[in-house]
Amino acid sequence: MTDNAATIEAIRRELADSYDEEFELELEDDRLESLDEAAAERKARGLDRKVYFRELLRLQHELVRLQDWVKSQNLRVVVLFEGRDSAGKGGAIKRITQRLNPRICRVAALPAPSERERTQWYFQRYVAHLPAAGEIVLFDRSWYNRSGVERVMGFCTENDVEEFFRSVPEFERMLVRSGIILVKYWFSITDEEQEFRFQMRIHDPLKQWKLSPMDVESRSRWEDYTRAKEEMLARTHIPEAPWWVVEAVDKKRARLNCISHLLEQIPYGEVPHPPVNLPDRVRHDDYIRHPVAPELYVPAKF
């Protein structure tokens, strides 16, 4: 093999390796579907894999351009991902962040509030995660927990919920007035689809950790969650920060549609980058590389 051919082959392997993570994520979906006989029909109705990967990689390239623009223009971006349990929020977030700089684009997925946090102003712990200039923050669930899970599961009073509905429009208007770009997504799935995804998690040992007691309880309260969602959308859909509903029964289409829409919400352009010139390696005659002790190496089992 010539030097040029060897270089091309090395580049090919590097590119293939960089795409492996997405292939691994898709293999997870395939493995889940294999656990149910009805999944074959569902898969047949899905988006062609080649089309999906081609569009996903194209959109991820645009996300990198958007990231550069946010950094260069000192923008502050907040994106909220809401929806029922197993609606696909996490999968969409993974595809958005997959090729971005975690120092610029980060995920805020807050646990249940501590005893101290329960005594704070409700929005206080969320404010601590808002972006500084040149940052994007994706909230995997957000302050809308109050109008959803907290309300349905009885973790707050109806007075708390009413105060939330009075406060959240003003809170979000304040964020927008301060210069934050705020985008809100609701991932929508059917009753039957949630049932299917929960069953997949129950029977898959690699996914069971995703199924919390709260998720199980939510199945019996589907109608309560529906009523809570409908009131939430009606009372918090404001011109300054409207809701956008993502049809999420088809996961692949949902991801592509969400990313494509997000890119349209923030006008961005090309950021010029100076050419990078790799300096020559400096060598010193007196430099001696000492051997590494064999016991320090990780066993080469593969």
PDB file of C-alpha atoms in Angstrom:
ATOM      1  CA  MET A   1       0.000   0.000   0.000  1.00  0.00           C
ATOM      2  CA  THR A   2       1.391   3.429  -0.960  1.00  0.00           C
ATOM      3  CA  ASP A   3       1.765   6.189   1.613  1.00  0.00           C
ATOM      4  CA  ASN A   4      -1.133   8.095   0.015  1.00  0.00           C
ATOM      5  CA  ALA A   5      -3.401   5.049   0.048  1.00  0.00           C
ATOM      6  CA  ALA A   6      -2.446   4.316   3.667  1.00  0.00           C
ATOM      7  CA  THR A   7      -3.338   7.884   4.628  1.00  0.00           C
ATOM      8  CA  ILE A   8      -6.714   7.651   2.901  1.00  0.00           C
ATOM      9  CA  GLU A   9      -7.427   4.347   4.623  1.00  0.00           C
ATOM     10  CA  ALA A  10      -6.486   5.808   8.002  1.00  0.00           C
ATOM     11  CA  ILE A  11      -8.841   8.746   7.400  1.00  0.00           C
ATOM     12  CA  ARG A  12     -11.632   6.346   6.370  1.00  0.00           C
ATOM     13  CA  ARG A  13     -11.212   4.338   9.575  1.00  0.00           C
ATOM     14  CA  GLU A  14     -11.199   7.502  11.685  1.00  0.00           C
ATOM     15  CA  LEU A  15     -14.423   8.765  10.094  1.00  0.00           C
ATOM     16  CA  ALA A  16     -16.093   5.378  10.469  1.00  0.00           C
ATOM     17  CA  ASP A  17     -15.100   5.282  14.130  1.00  0.00           C
ATOM     18  CA  SER A  18     -16.552   8.745  14.715  1.00  0.00           C
ATOM     19  CA  TYR A  19     -19.930   7.519  13.438  1.00  0.00           C
ATOM     20  CA  ASP A  20     -19.919   4.349  15.523  1.00  0.00           C
ATOM     21  CA  GLU A  21     -21.718   5.973  18.455  1.00  0.00           C
ATOM     22  CA  GLU A  22     -24.776   6.699  16.336  1.00  0.00           C
ATOM     23  CA  PHE A  23     -24.756   3.162  14.938  1.00  0.00           C
ATOM     24  CA  GLU A  24     -24.562   1.806  18.490  1.00  0.00           C
ATOM     25  CA  LEU A  25     -27.565   3.886  19.512  1.00  0.00           C
ATOM     26  CA  GLU A  26     -29.516   2.576  16.550  1.00  0.00           C
ATOM     27  CA  LEU A  27     -28.541  -0.991  17.414  1.00  0.00           C
ATOM     28  CA  GLU A  28     -30.141  -0.373  20.810  1.00  0.00           C
ATOM     29  CA  ASP A  29     -33.413   0.462  19.057  1.00  0.00           C
ATOM     30  CA  ASP A  30     -33.124  -2.671  16.904  1.00  0.00           C
ATOM     31  CA  ARG A  31     -32.477  -4.849  19.951  1.00  0.00           C
ATOM     32  CA  LEU A  32     -35.527  -3.437  21.695  1.00  0.00           C
ATOM     33  CA  GLU A  33     -37.696  -4.063  18.659  1.00  0.00           C
ATOM     34  CA  SER A  34     -36.488  -7.663  18.450  1.00  0.00           C
ATOM     35  CA  LEU A  35     -38.093  -8.302  21.830  1.00  0.00           C
ATOM     36  CA  ASP A  36     -41.570  -7.897  20.406  1.00  0.00           C
ATOM     37  CA  GLU A  37     -43.077  -9.675  17.388  1.00  0.00           C
ATOM     38  CA  ALA A  38     -45.167  -6.647  16.463  1.00  0.00           C
ATOM     39  CA  ALA A  39     -42.005  -4.551  16.143  1.00  0.00           C
ATOM     40  CA  ALA A  40     -41.279  -5.847  12.629  1.00  0.00           C
ATOM     41  CA  GLU A  41     -44.374  -4.116  11.306  1.00  0.00           C
ATOM     42  CA  ARG A  42     -43.536  -0.941  13.208  1.00  0.00           C
ATOM     43  CA  LYS A  43     -40.010  -0.958  11.795  1.00  0.00           C
ATOM     44  CA  ALA A  44     -41.320  -1.403   8.250  1.00  0.00           C
ATOM     45  CA  ARG A  45     -43.340   1.787   8.634  1.00  0.00           C
ATOM     46  CA  GLY A  46     -40.322   3.715   9.887  1.00  0.00           C
ATOM     47  CA  LEU A  47     -37.951   5.994   8.055  1.00  0.00           C
ATOM     48  CA  ASP A  48     -35.399   4.298   5.800  1.00  0.00           C
ATOM     49  CA  ARG A  49     -32.142   3.939   7.708  1.00  0.00           C
ATOM     50  CA  LYS A  50     -29.951   5.360   4.928  1.00  0.00           C
ATOM     51  CA  VAL A  51     -32.177   8.412   4.619  1.00  0.00           C
ATOM     52  CA  TYR A  52     -32.182   8.836   8.382  1.00  0.00           C
ATOM     53  CA  PHE A  53     -28.395   8.703   8.747  1.00  0.00           C
ATOM     54  CA  ARG A  54     -27.806  10.987   5.779  1.00  0.00           C
ATOM     55  CA  GLU A  55     -30.201  13.615   7.108  1.00  0.00           C
ATOM     56  CA  LEU A  56     -29.020  13.259  10.690  1.00  0.00           C
ATOM     57  CA  LEU A  57     -25.384  13.820   9.754  1.00  0.00           C
ATOM     58  CA  ARG A  58     -26.346  16.788   7.600  1.00  0.00           C
ATOM     59  CA  LEU A  59     -28.324  18.348  10.442  1.00  0.00           C
ATOM     60  CA  GLN A  60     -25.559  17.645  12.948  1.00  0.00           C
ATOM     61  CA  HIS A  61     -23.141  19.477  10.651  1.00  0.00           C
ATOM     62  CA  GLU A  62     -25.526  22.448  10.773  1.00  0.00           C
ATOM     63  CA  LEU A  63     -25.659  22.180  14.570  1.00  0.00           C
ATOM     64  CA  VAL A  64     -21.873  22.552  14.646  1.00  0.00           C
ATOM     65  CA  ARG A  65     -22.210  25.705  12.529  1.00  0.00           C
ATOM     66  CA  LEU A  66     -24.923  26.972  14.884  1.00  0.00           C
ATOM     67  CA  GLN A  67     -22.675  26.251  17.866  1.00  0.00           C
ATOM     68  CA  ASP A  68     -19.875  28.305  16.310  1.00  0.00           C
ATOM     69  CA  TRP A  69     -22.303  31.159  15.681  1.00  0.00           C
ATOM     70  CA  VAL A  70     -23.657  31.098  19.247  1.00  0.00           C
ATOM     71  CA  LYS A  71     -20.102  31.240  20.566  1.00  0.00           C
ATOM     72  CA  SER A  72     -18.935  33.997  18.212  1.00  0.00           C
ATOM     73  CA  GLN A  73     -22.017  36.178  18.799  1.00  0.00           C
ATOM     74  CA  ASN A  74     -22.161  35.592  22.572  1.00  0.00           C
ATOM     75  CA  LEU A  75     -25.732  34.318  22.306  1.00  0.00           C
ATOM     76  CA  ARG A  76     -27.539  32.589  25.161  1.00  0.00           C
ATOM     77  CA  VAL A  77     -29.852  29.755  24.158  1.00  0.00           C
ATOM     78  CA  VAL A  78     -32.227  27.696  26.303  1.00  0.00           C
ATOM     79  CA  VAL A  79     -34.170  24.751  24.874  1.00  0.00           C
ATOM     80  CA  LEU A  80     -36.783  22.952  26.981  1.00  0.00           C
ATOM     81  CA  PHE A  81     -37.704  19.325  26.284  1.00  0.00           C
ATOM     82  CA  GLU A  82     -40.963  18.223  27.834  1.00  0.00           C
ATOM     83  CA  GLY A  83     -43.318  15.306  27.261  1.00  0.00           C
ATOM     84  CA  ARG A  84     -44.608  12.108  28.781  1.00  0.00           C
ATOM     85  CA  ASP A  85     -42.262   9.466  30.138  1.00  0.00           C
ATOM     86  CA  SER A  86     -40.601   7.539  27.268  1.00  0.00           C
ATOM     87  CA  ALA A  87     -41.665  10.172  24.700  1.00  0.00           C
ATOM     88  CA  GLY A  88     -38.166  10.319  23.197  1.00  0.00           C
ATOM     89  CA  LYS A  89     -36.818  13.522  24.721  1.00  0.00           C
ATOM     90  CA  GLY A  90     -33.543  11.902  25.781  1.00  0.00           C
ATOM     91  CA  GLY A  91     -32.928  10.377  22.358  1.00  0.00           C
ATOM     92  CA  ALA A  92     -33.394  13.739  20.644  1.00  0.00           C
ATOM     93  CA  ILE A  93     -31.092  15.447  23.143  1.00  0.00           C
ATOM     94  CA  LYS A  94     -28.408  12.798  22.547  1.00  0.00           C
ATOM     95  CA  ARG A  95     -28.466  13.444  18.796  1.00  0.00           C
ATOM     96  CA  ILE A  96     -28.269  17.210  19.287  1.00  0.00           C
ATOM     97  CA  THR A  97     -25.296  17.087  21.649  1.00  0.00           C
ATOM     98  CA  GLN A  98     -23.516  14.154  19.977  1.00  0.00           C
ATOM     99  CA  ARG A  99     -21.047  16.216  17.937  1.00  0.00           C
ATOM    100  CA  LEU A 100     -21.097  19.482  19.869  1.00  0.00           C
ATOM    101  CA  ASN A 101     -18.602  20.914  22.324  1.00  0.00           C
ATOM    102  CA  PRO A 102     -19.863  20.099  25.863  1.00  0.00           C
ATOM    103  CA  ARG A 103     -18.321  23.362  27.071  1.00  0.00           C
ATOM    104  CA  ILE A 104     -20.712  25.240  24.794  1.00  0.00           C
ATOM    105  CA  CYS A 105     -23.755  22.958  24.687  1.00  0.00           C
ATOM    106  CA  ARG A 106     -24.676  21.209  27.929  1.00  0.00           C
ATOM    107  CA  VAL A 107     -27.651  19.326  29.326  1.00  0.00           C
ATOM    108  CA  ALA A 108     -29.454  20.202  32.540  1.00  0.00           C
ATOM    109  CA  ALA A 109     -31.330  17.174  33.897  1.00  0.00           C
ATOM    110  CA  LEU A 110     -32.155  18.047  37.480  1.00  0.00           C
ATOM    111  CA  PRO A 111     -33.009  15.402  40.094  1.00  0.00           C
ATOM    112  CA  ALA A 112     -35.883  15.737  42.530  1.00  0.00           C
ATOM    113  CA  PRO A 113     -35.461  18.865  44.688  1.00  0.00           C
ATOM    114  CA  SER A 114     -33.706  18.539  48.011  1.00  0.00           C
ATOM    115  CA  GLU A 115     -35.328  19.565  51.287  1.00  0.00           C
ATOM    116  CA  ARG A 116     -33.517  22.910  51.087  1.00  0.00           C
ATOM    117  CA  GLU A 117     -34.522  23.476  47.464  1.00  0.00           C
ATOM    118  CA  ARG A 118     -38.167  22.874  48.343  1.00  0.00           C
ATOM    119  CA  THR A 119     -38.017  25.984  50.552  1.00  0.00           C
ATOM    120  CA  GLN A 120     -36.555  28.178  47.784  1.00  0.00           C
ATOM    121  CA  TRP A 121     -38.343  30.295  45.209  1.00  0.00           C
ATOM    122  CA  TYR A 122     -39.600  27.670  42.775  1.00  0.00           C
ATOM    123  CA  PHE A 123     -37.530  28.846  39.782  1.00  0.00           C
ATOM    124  CA  GLN A 124     -34.358  29.364  41.817  1.00  0.00           C
ATOM    125  CA  ARG A 125     -32.665  26.032  41.141  1.00  0.00           C
ATOM    126  CA  TYR A 126     -33.376  26.311  37.421  1.00  0.00           C
ATOM    127  CA  VAL A 127     -31.937  29.823  37.214  1.00  0.00           C
ATOM    128  CA  ALA A 128     -28.582  28.454  38.394  1.00  0.00           C
ATOM    129  CA  HIS A 129     -28.359  26.407  35.164  1.00  0.00           C
ATOM    130  CA  LEU A 130     -29.133  29.201  32.708  1.00  0.00           C
ATOM    131  CA  PRO A 131     -26.449  29.888  30.095  1.00  0.00           C
ATOM    132  CA  ALA A 132     -23.797  32.563  30.057  1.00  0.00           C
ATOM    133  CA  ALA A 133     -22.762  34.280  26.823  1.00  0.00           C
ATOM    134  CA  GLY A 134     -21.845  31.816  24.101  1.00  0.00           C
ATOM    135  CA  GLU A 135     -23.643  28.848  25.669  1.00  0.00           C
ATOM    136  CA  ILE A 136     -26.566  26.547  24.868  1.00  0.00           C
ATOM    137  CA  VAL A 137     -28.437  24.719  27.645  1.00  0.00           C
ATOM    138  CA  LEU A 138     -30.845  21.880  26.919  1.00  0.00           C
ATOM    139  CA  PHE A 139     -33.251  21.193  29.788  1.00  0.00           C
ATOM    140  CA  ASP A 140     -34.260  17.522  29.944  1.00  0.00           C
ATOM    141  CA  ARG A 141     -37.453  18.448  31.804  1.00  0.00           C
ATOM    142  CA  SER A 142     -37.626  21.902  33.294  1.00  0.00           C
ATOM    143  CA  TRP A 143     -39.656  24.196  35.516  1.00  0.00           C
ATOM    144  CA  TYR A 144     -42.729  22.679  33.856  1.00  0.00           C
ATOM    145  CA  ASN A 145     -42.406  19.780  36.295  1.00  0.00           C
ATOM    146  CA  ARG A 146     -44.721  21.808  38.507  1.00  0.00           C
ATOM    147  CA  SER A 147     -47.593  21.756  36.041  1.00  0.00           C
ATOM    148  CA  GLY A 148     -46.957  18.112  35.152  1.00  0.00           C
ATOM    149  CA  VAL A 149     -45.562  15.415  37.411  1.00  0.00           C
ATOM    150  CA  GLU A 150     -45.703  17.484  40.623  1.00  0.00           C
ATOM    151  CA  ARG A 151     -49.326  18.358  40.057  1.00  0.00           C
ATOM    152  CA  VAL A 152     -50.501  14.918  38.933  1.00  0.00           C
ATOM    153  CA  MET A 153     -48.613  13.027  41.637  1.00  0.00           C
ATOM    154  CA  GLY A 154     -49.697  15.405  44.402  1.00  0.00           C
ATOM    155  CA  PHE A 155     -46.227  16.778  45.215  1.00  0.00           C
ATOM    156  CA  CYS A 156     -47.578  20.323  45.304  1.00  0.00           C
ATOM    157  CA  THR A 157     -50.888  22.011  46.067  1.00  0.00           C
ATOM    158  CA  GLU A 158     -53.333  23.462  43.560  1.00  0.00           C
ATOM    159  CA  ASN A 159     -52.408  26.881  44.971  1.00  0.00           C
ATOM    160  CA  ASP A 160     -48.784  26.141  44.047  1.00  0.00           C
ATOM    161  CA  VAL A 161     -49.871  25.236  40.523  1.00  0.00           C
ATOM    162  CA  GLU A 162     -51.989  28.365  40.170  1.00  0.00           C
ATOM    163  CA  GLU A 163     -49.084  30.518  41.334  1.00  0.00           C
ATOM    164  CA  PHE A 164     -46.877  28.752  38.803  1.00  0.00           C
ATOM    165  CA  PHE A 165     -49.265  29.600  35.984  1.00  0.00           C
ATOM    166  CA  ARG A 166     -49.310  33.234  37.100  1.00  0.00           C
ATOM    167  CA  SER A 167     -45.531  33.392  37.374  1.00  0.00           C
ATOM    168  CA  VAL A 168     -44.172  31.375  34.453  1.00  0.00           C
ATOM    169  CA  PRO A 169     -45.269  33.708  31.623  1.00  0.00           C
ATOM    170  CA  GLU A 170     -43.615  36.649  33.375  1.00  0.00           C
ATOM    171  CA  PHE A 171     -40.553  34.559  34.209  1.00  0.00           C
ATOM    172  CA  GLU A 172     -40.135  33.547  30.577  1.00  0.00           C
ATOM    173  CA  ARG A 173     -40.775  37.070  29.299  1.00  0.00           C
ATOM    174  CA  MET A 174     -38.059  38.250  31.664  1.00  0.00           C
ATOM    175  CA  LEU A 175     -35.647  35.644  30.254  1.00  0.00           C
ATOM    176  CA  VAL A 176     -36.420  36.735  26.698  1.00  0.00           C
ATOM    177  CA  ARG A 177     -36.094  40.439  27.560  1.00  0.00           C
ATOM    178  CA  SER A 178     -32.668  39.697  29.034  1.00  0.00           C
ATOM    179  CA  GLY A 179     -31.581  38.408  25.618  1.00  0.00           C
ATOM    180  CA  ILE A 180     -32.018  34.653  26.127  1.00  0.00           C
ATOM    181  CA  ILE A 181     -33.357  32.718  23.139  1.00  0.00           C
ATOM    182  CA  LEU A 182     -35.984  30.377  24.612  1.00  0.00           C
ATOM    183  CA  VAL A 183     -37.408  27.423  22.658  1.00  0.00           C
ATOM    184  CA  LYS A 184     -39.954  24.993  24.168  1.00  0.00           C
ATOM    185  CA  TYR A 185     -40.717  21.512  22.800  1.00  0.00           C
ATOM    186  CA  TRP A 186     -43.429  19.065  23.835  1.00  0.00           C
ATOM    187  CA  PHE A 187     -42.833  15.502  22.594  1.00  0.00           C
ATOM    188  CA  SER A 188     -46.190  13.877  21.902  1.00  0.00           C
ATOM    189  CA  ILE A 189     -46.846  10.120  21.775  1.00  0.00           C
ATOM    190  CA  THR A 190     -49.993   8.023  21.872  1.00  0.00           C
ATOM    191  CA  ASP A 191     -51.255   5.913  24.752  1.00  0.00           C
ATOM    192  CA  GLU A 192     -50.455   2.759  22.767  1.00  0.00           C
ATOM    193  CA  GLU A 193     -46.922   3.901  21.956  1.00  0.00           C
ATOM    194  CA  GLN A 194     -46.101   4.642  25.585  1.00  0.00           C
ATOM    195  CA  GLU A 195     -47.420   1.211  26.559  1.00  0.00           C
ATOM    196  CA  PHE A 196     -45.175  -0.387  23.927  1.00  0.00           C
ATOM    197  CA  ARG A 197     -42.078   1.538  25.045  1.00  0.00           C
ATOM    198  CA  PHE A 198     -42.688   0.745  28.701  1.00  0.00           C
ATOM    199  CA  GLN A 199     -42.998  -2.958  27.861  1.00  0.00           C
ATOM    200  CA  MET A 200     -39.697  -2.775  25.997  1.00  0.00           C
ATOM    201  CA  ARG A 201     -38.013  -1.259  29.042  1.00  0.00           C
ATOM    202  CA  ILE A 202     -39.499  -3.874  31.347  1.00  0.00           C
ATOM    203  CA  HIS A 203     -38.066  -6.716  29.266  1.00  0.00           C
ATOM    204  CA  ASP A 204     -34.693  -5.162  28.431  1.00  0.00           C
ATOM    205  CA  PRO A 205     -32.106  -5.369  31.261  1.00  0.00           C
ATOM    206  CA  LEU A 206     -30.098  -2.527  29.688  1.00  0.00           C
ATOM    207  CA  LYS A 207     -33.112  -0.211  29.767  1.00  0.00           C
ATOM    208  CA  GLN A 208     -34.808  -1.150  33.031  1.00  0.00           C
ATOM    209  CA  TRP A 209     -33.047   1.634  34.922  1.00  0.00           C
ATOM    210  CA  LYS A 210     -35.061   4.106  32.824  1.00  0.00           C
ATOM    211  CA  LEU A 211     -38.324   2.789  34.232  1.00  0.00           C
ATOM    212  CA  SER A 212     -38.789   4.441  37.607  1.00  0.00           C
ATOM    213  CA  PRO A 213     -41.667   3.815  40.041  1.00  0.00           C
ATOM    214  CA  MET A 214     -42.949   7.243  38.977  1.00  0.00           C
ATOM    215  CA  ASP A 215     -43.019   6.118  35.346  1.00  0.00           C
ATOM    216  CA  VAL A 216     -44.991   2.998  36.258  1.00  0.00           C
ATOM    217  CA  GLU A 217     -47.468   5.059  38.245  1.00  0.00           C
ATOM    218  CA  SER A 218     -47.889   7.472  35.328  1.00  0.00           C
ATOM    219  CA  ARG A 219     -49.455   4.721  33.202  1.00  0.00           C
ATOM    220  CA  SER A 220     -52.525   4.574  35.431  1.00  0.00           C
ATOM    221  CA  ARG A 221     -52.788   8.370  35.351  1.00  0.00           C
ATOM    222  CA  TRP A 222     -52.670   8.884  31.590  1.00  0.00           C
ATOM    223  CA  GLU A 223     -55.842  10.989  31.557  1.00  0.00           C
ATOM    224  CA  ASP A 224     -54.670  13.112  34.501  1.00  0.00           C
ATOM    225  CA  TYR A 225     -51.444  13.859  32.639  1.00  0.00           C
ATOM    226  CA  THR A 226     -53.436  14.685  29.504  1.00  0.00           C
ATOM    227  CA  ARG A 227     -55.588  17.208  31.346  1.00  0.00           C
ATOM    228  CA  ALA A 228     -52.509  18.723  32.992  1.00  0.00           C
ATOM    229  CA  LYS A 229     -50.707  18.968  29.636  1.00  0.00           C
ATOM    230  CA  GLU A 230     -53.681  20.614  27.926  1.00  0.00           C
ATOM    231  CA  GLU A 231     -53.990  23.283  30.608  1.00  0.00           C
ATOM    232  CA  MET A 232     -50.215  23.833  30.614  1.00  0.00           C
ATOM    233  CA  LEU A 233     -50.095  24.406  26.849  1.00  0.00           C
ATOM    234  CA  ALA A 234     -53.129  26.692  26.955  1.00  0.00           C
ATOM    235  CA  ARG A 235     -51.846  28.883  29.781  1.00  0.00           C
ATOM    236  CA  THR A 236     -48.129  29.078  28.957  1.00  0.00           C
ATOM    237  CA  HIS A 237     -48.175  29.349  25.150  1.00  0.00           C
ATOM    238  CA  ILE A 238     -47.108  32.991  24.850  1.00  0.00           C
ATOM    239  CA  PRO A 239     -45.841  34.964  21.832  1.00  0.00           C
ATOM    240  CA  GLU A 240     -42.451  35.517  23.456  1.00  0.00           C
ATOM    241  CA  ALA A 241     -41.978  31.782  24.134  1.00  0.00           C
ATOM    242  CA  PRO A 242     -44.452  29.608  22.218  1.00  0.00           C
ATOM    243  CA  TRP A 243     -44.759  25.854  22.539  1.00  0.00           C
ATOM    244  CA  TRP A 244     -43.814  23.572  19.661  1.00  0.00           C
ATOM    245  CA  VAL A 245     -45.281  20.064  19.578  1.00  0.00           C
ATOM    246  CA  VAL A 246     -43.126  17.265  18.144  1.00  0.00           C
ATOM    247  CA  GLU A 247     -45.022  14.228  16.878  1.00  0.00           C
ATOM    248  CA  ALA A 248     -42.803  11.549  18.409  1.00  0.00           C
ATOM    249  CA  VAL A 249     -44.363   8.142  17.733  1.00  0.00           C
ATOM    250  CA  ASP A 250     -41.721   7.647  15.005  1.00  0.00           C
ATOM    251  CA  LYS A 251     -38.481   8.320  16.887  1.00  0.00           C
ATOM    252  CA  LYS A 252     -36.295   8.899  13.844  1.00  0.00           C
ATOM    253  CA  ARG A 253     -38.645  11.383  12.218  1.00  0.00           C
ATOM    254  CA  ALA A 254     -39.138  13.125  15.569  1.00  0.00           C
ATOM    255  CA  ARG A 255     -35.390  13.647  15.985  1.00  0.00           C
ATOM    256  CA  LEU A 256     -34.906  14.977  12.478  1.00  0.00           C
ATOM    257  CA  ASN A 257     -37.963  17.233  12.669  1.00  0.00           C
ATOM    258  CA  CYS A 258     -36.943  18.629  16.045  1.00  0.00           C
ATOM    259  CA  ILE A 259     -33.341  19.373  15.033  1.00  0.00           C
ATOM    260  CA  SER A 260     -34.421  20.894  11.736  1.00  0.00           C
ATOM    261  CA  HIS A 261     -36.937  23.126  13.499  1.00  0.00           C
ATOM    262  CA  LEU A 262     -34.443  24.167  16.176  1.00  0.00           C
ATOM    263  CA  LEU A 263     -31.990  25.279  13.500  1.00  0.00           C
ATOM    264  CA  GLU A 264     -34.707  27.489  12.011  1.00  0.00           C
ATOM    265  CA  GLN A 265     -35.330  29.271  15.328  1.00  0.00           C
ATOM    266  CA  ILE A 266     -31.878  30.834  15.516  1.00  0.00           C
ATOM    267  CA  PRO A 267     -30.602  32.664  12.421  1.00  0.00           C
ATOM    268  CA  TYR A 268     -26.933  31.811  12.057  1.00  0.00           C
ATOM    269  CA  GLY A 269     -24.151  32.278   9.559  1.00  0.00           C
ATOM    270  CA  GLU A 270     -20.691  31.052   8.749  1.00  0.00           C
ATOM    271  CA  VAL A 271     -17.981  31.837  11.272  1.00  0.00           C
ATOM    272  CA  PRO A 272     -14.571  32.237   9.602  1.00  0.00           C
ATOM    273  CA  HIS A 273     -11.835  30.150  11.177  1.00  0.00           C
ATOM    274  CA  PRO A 274      -8.144  30.874  10.622  1.00  0.00           C
ATOM    275  CA  PRO A 275      -6.238  27.985   9.042  1.00  0.00           C
ATOM    276  CA  VAL A 276      -4.638  25.642  11.551  1.00  0.00           C
ATOM    277  CA  ASN A 277      -0.983  24.914  10.905  1.00  0.00           C
ATOM    278  CA  LEU A 278       0.396  22.019  12.897  1.00  0.00           C
ATOM    279  CA  PRO A 279       3.892  22.939  14.112  1.00  0.00           C
ATOM    280  CA  ASP A 280       6.798  20.592  13.656  1.00  0.00           C
ATOM    281  CA  ARG A 281       7.521  18.308  16.555  1.00  0.00           C
ATOM    282  CA  VAL A 282      10.460  19.712  18.538  1.00  0.00           C
ATOM    283  CA  ARG A 283      13.081  17.092  19.281  1.00  0.00           C
ATOM    284  CA  HIS A 284      15.900  17.277  21.845  1.00  0.00           C
ATOM    285  CA  ASP A 285      18.957  15.075  21.793  1.00  0.00           C
ATOM    286  CA  ASP A 286      18.923  14.691  25.572  1.00  0.00           C
ATOM    287  CA  TYR A 287      15.274  13.509  25.724  1.00  0.00           C
ATOM    288  CA  ILE A 288      14.907   9.849  26.647  1.00  0.00           C
ATOM    289  CA  ARG A 289      11.499   8.206  26.871  1.00  0.00           C
ATOM    290  CA  HIS A 290      11.479   5.822  29.805  1.00  0.00           C
ATOM    291  CA  PRO A 291       9.580   2.519  29.589  1.00  0.00           C
ATOM    292  CA  VAL A 292       6.217   2.125  31.328  1.00  0.00           C
ATOM    293  CA  ALA A 293       6.038  -0.592  33.961  1.00  0.00           C
ATOM    294  CA  PRO A 294       4.070  -3.585  32.604  1.00  0.00           C
ATOM    295  CA  GLU A 295       1.750  -3.694  35.630  1.00  0.00           C
ATOM    296  CA  LEU A 296       0.393  -0.235  34.759  1.00  0.00           C
ATOM    297  CA  TYR A 297      -1.154  -1.387  31.478  1.00  0.00           C
ATOM    298  CA  VAL A 298      -4.808  -2.302  31.184  1.00  0.00           C
ATOM    299  CA  PRO A 299      -4.993  -6.015  30.212  1.00  0.00           C
ATOM    300  CA  ALA A 300      -5.428  -6.382  26.440  1.00  0.00           C
ATOM    301  CA  LYS A 301      -8.396  -8.773  26.520  1.00  0.00           C
ATOM    302  CA  PHE A 302      -9.675  -7.737  23.092  1.00  0.00           C
TER     303      PHE A 302
END
